[in-house]
């Protein structure tokens, strides 16, 4: 008897990088799903709060079971549909536990040691403060991430396909590389990354053009405009 296709519904918002993560996973897995846009600019409706009492996005309904938190959702999807991509090896595979541990280390390093510096630079009140913050971001990428990407080919761990490492970081990487293009950060950021963190920069340039990253919910012009409004409000 053929397996029953699961019913998947994603509660999402097109401007959320956390939601974007799950879209990348679903698109790469080529899994059919329904989506519902949740307005995150207004108080959440009572209907949505019944689905996710925290009122956050994304939320995934899988055959009626509710999952929250984008890392958990993306990992669940990769484990649930292992035959449709190479996002994440099973823990029972010969090198599965080690590969999973390396991906976890990379993602943890990015979000705990590098991304916070980038976000702090966006909250800077002066050009000098922002420049110093971006220089620190480049140095962190060179120190923390470049060694972990020495074998990228072109994706994490020598993979020719994107992995869970790219799923969980791609929506943030593409935003960082988007800002200089739209005049929201100095173009020197990209040249500095290429010079000082070559492994990271080469990998990132592959990530930001991957179909699963730039497809689906991604709308560069709208996201750039939203970031521009947010930065202007902080000024």
XYZ file of C-alpha atoms in Angstrom:
235
model
C 0.000 0.000 0.000
C 1.361 3.403 -0.963
C 2.318 5.765 1.844
C -0.197 8.487 2.584
C 0.989 11.996 1.705
C 1.125 14.025 4.918
C -0.940 17.175 5.276
C 1.436 20.075 5.891
C 0.475 23.655 6.621
C 3.018 26.391 7.269
C 2.064 29.558 9.108
C 4.534 32.118 7.866
C 5.350 35.690 6.920
C 7.372 36.759 3.851
C 9.581 39.203 5.786
C 10.610 36.740 8.493
C 14.066 35.147 8.087
C 12.973 32.468 10.558
C 10.040 31.532 8.335
C 12.331 31.720 5.299
C 14.408 28.920 6.844
C 11.458 26.528 6.733
C 10.553 27.546 3.184
C 14.117 26.693 2.121
C 13.788 23.242 3.692
C 10.373 22.558 2.164
C 11.441 23.756 -1.279
C 14.630 21.708 -1.205
C 12.707 18.635 -0.054
C 10.094 19.280 -2.765
C 7.344 18.611 -0.260
C 3.832 19.893 -1.055
C 2.387 22.177 1.592
C -0.211 24.845 2.212
C 0.781 28.192 3.643
C -1.059 30.828 5.614
C 0.376 34.326 5.982
C 0.280 35.594 9.555
C 0.302 39.378 9.925
C 3.195 39.964 12.316
C 2.750 43.757 12.239
C -0.463 43.613 14.294
C -1.589 41.749 17.420
C -2.153 38.100 16.623
C -5.675 36.899 16.102
C -7.310 34.613 18.685
C -7.439 31.954 15.964
C -3.686 31.999 15.474
C -2.970 32.102 19.197
C -4.854 28.821 19.469
C -2.376 27.373 16.967
C 0.715 28.935 18.547
C 0.111 30.629 21.916
C 3.410 32.502 21.571
C 2.099 34.176 18.435
C 5.380 33.688 16.597
C 6.139 32.458 13.097
C 6.864 29.986 11.705
C 4.508 27.295 12.920
C 4.099 23.988 11.136
C 1.046 21.750 11.252
C 1.999 18.198 10.273
C -1.031 15.948 10.082
C -2.535 18.146 12.798
C 0.511 18.001 15.068
C 1.861 21.495 15.788
C 5.578 22.232 15.676
C 7.168 25.579 16.499
C 10.691 27.061 16.338
C 12.321 27.110 12.912
C 15.371 24.994 13.793
C 13.166 22.256 15.213
C 10.816 22.389 12.223
C 13.581 22.295 9.611
C 15.376 19.435 11.366
C 12.118 17.507 11.699
C 11.447 17.906 7.975
C 14.959 16.786 7.043
C 14.580 13.695 9.242
C 11.059 12.976 7.985
C 11.943 13.115 4.271
C 15.517 11.736 4.149
C 15.157 10.145 0.724
C 14.323 13.362 -1.121
C 17.517 15.318 -0.390
C 20.850 15.257 1.375
C 20.020 17.924 3.942
C 20.879 15.779 6.935
C 22.130 12.189 7.205
C 20.324 9.828 9.516
C 21.948 9.315 12.895
C 22.165 5.610 12.017
C 24.299 6.253 8.921
C 28.018 5.407 9.316
C 29.073 9.062 9.417
C 25.668 10.400 10.393
C 26.358 11.378 14.023
C 29.631 13.119 13.135
C 28.123 15.022 10.195
C 25.157 16.106 12.307
C 27.500 17.262 15.062
C 29.574 19.294 12.586
C 26.468 20.955 11.165
C 25.255 21.761 14.682
C 28.633 23.267 15.566
C 28.660 25.410 12.439
C 25.125 26.714 12.994
C 25.786 27.355 16.683
C 29.000 29.210 15.848
C 27.271 31.370 13.266
C 24.395 32.401 15.508
C 26.298 32.774 18.765
C 29.633 34.174 17.627
C 29.087 35.946 14.297
C 25.481 36.959 13.569
C 25.071 38.917 16.857
C 27.973 41.154 15.836
C 26.354 41.834 12.485
C 23.028 42.662 14.136
C 24.709 44.965 16.621
C 26.354 46.867 13.756
C 22.875 47.473 12.305
C 21.856 49.225 15.516
C 24.821 51.596 15.386
C 24.075 55.291 15.749
C 27.024 56.615 13.748
C 28.897 55.703 10.577
C 32.088 55.193 12.572
C 30.379 52.863 15.026
C 28.819 50.906 12.157
C 32.158 50.624 10.342
C 33.811 49.296 13.485
C 31.012 46.799 13.976
C 31.238 45.537 10.407
C 35.004 45.183 10.703
C 34.435 43.080 13.810
C 31.873 41.000 11.897
C 34.380 40.333 9.102
C 37.048 39.372 11.632
C 34.618 37.006 13.372
C 33.678 35.378 10.063
C 37.373 34.909 9.288
C 38.214 33.496 12.700
C 35.140 31.432 13.501
C 33.596 30.351 10.197
C 36.359 30.258 7.603
C 38.057 27.188 9.156
C 34.739 25.335 9.308
C 34.215 25.906 5.577
C 37.643 24.846 4.356
C 36.194 21.741 2.676
C 33.002 23.314 1.280
C 32.482 22.026 -2.278
C 30.582 24.245 -2.715
C 28.368 23.579 0.316
C 29.052 22.549 3.867
C 31.197 19.483 4.494
C 32.098 19.008 0.841
C 28.496 18.514 -0.235
C 27.422 19.320 -3.788
C 23.886 19.927 -2.452
C 22.770 22.270 0.287
C 22.615 20.767 3.761
C 20.834 21.722 6.948
C 23.745 24.107 7.566
C 22.643 26.196 4.581
C 18.946 25.825 5.406
C 19.449 27.298 8.874
C 21.851 30.104 7.917
C 20.872 30.908 4.323
C 18.058 33.345 5.091
C 20.462 35.424 7.192
C 23.421 35.161 4.828
C 21.355 36.405 1.887
C 20.198 39.418 3.898
C 23.766 40.324 4.859
C 24.856 40.151 1.220
C 21.735 42.034 0.115
C 22.325 45.213 2.121
C 25.441 46.504 0.294
C 23.739 45.903 -3.058
C 20.926 48.262 -2.036
C 23.183 50.908 -0.527
C 22.245 50.006 3.040
C 25.799 49.014 3.948
C 29.149 49.927 2.369
C 30.167 47.755 -0.591
C 33.531 47.345 1.092
C 31.872 44.797 3.378
C 31.755 42.278 0.539
C 35.300 42.953 -0.626
C 36.541 42.681 2.961
C 34.819 39.317 3.373
C 36.304 38.084 0.090
C 39.762 39.164 1.212
C 39.768 38.142 4.871
C 37.294 35.238 4.947
C 37.648 33.641 1.483
C 36.178 30.261 2.402
C 33.148 31.903 3.966
C 32.698 34.335 1.079
C 32.972 31.647 -1.600
C 30.455 29.490 0.265
C 28.099 32.422 0.924
C 28.044 33.411 -2.750
C 26.873 29.904 -3.607
C 24.234 29.974 -0.868
C 22.690 33.298 -1.923
C 22.030 32.105 -5.470
C 20.708 28.636 -4.674
C 17.170 28.108 -6.062
C 15.763 26.971 -2.723
C 17.114 30.102 -1.037
C 15.998 32.654 -3.629
C 12.785 30.860 -4.583
C 9.427 30.612 -2.903
C 8.806 33.310 -0.327
C 11.939 35.372 -1.075
C 11.171 38.878 -2.426
C 14.361 40.911 -2.541
C 12.798 44.300 -3.241
C 10.220 44.045 -0.473
C 12.757 42.760 2.034
C 15.250 45.505 1.128
C 12.525 48.137 1.505
C 11.532 46.737 4.904
C 15.126 46.742 6.135
C 15.542 50.308 4.861
C 12.461 51.417 6.817
C 13.703 49.696 9.949
C 17.161 51.257 9.720
C 15.633 54.694 9.119
C 13.468 54.305 12.217
C 16.549 53.510 14.276
C 18.489 56.530 13.053
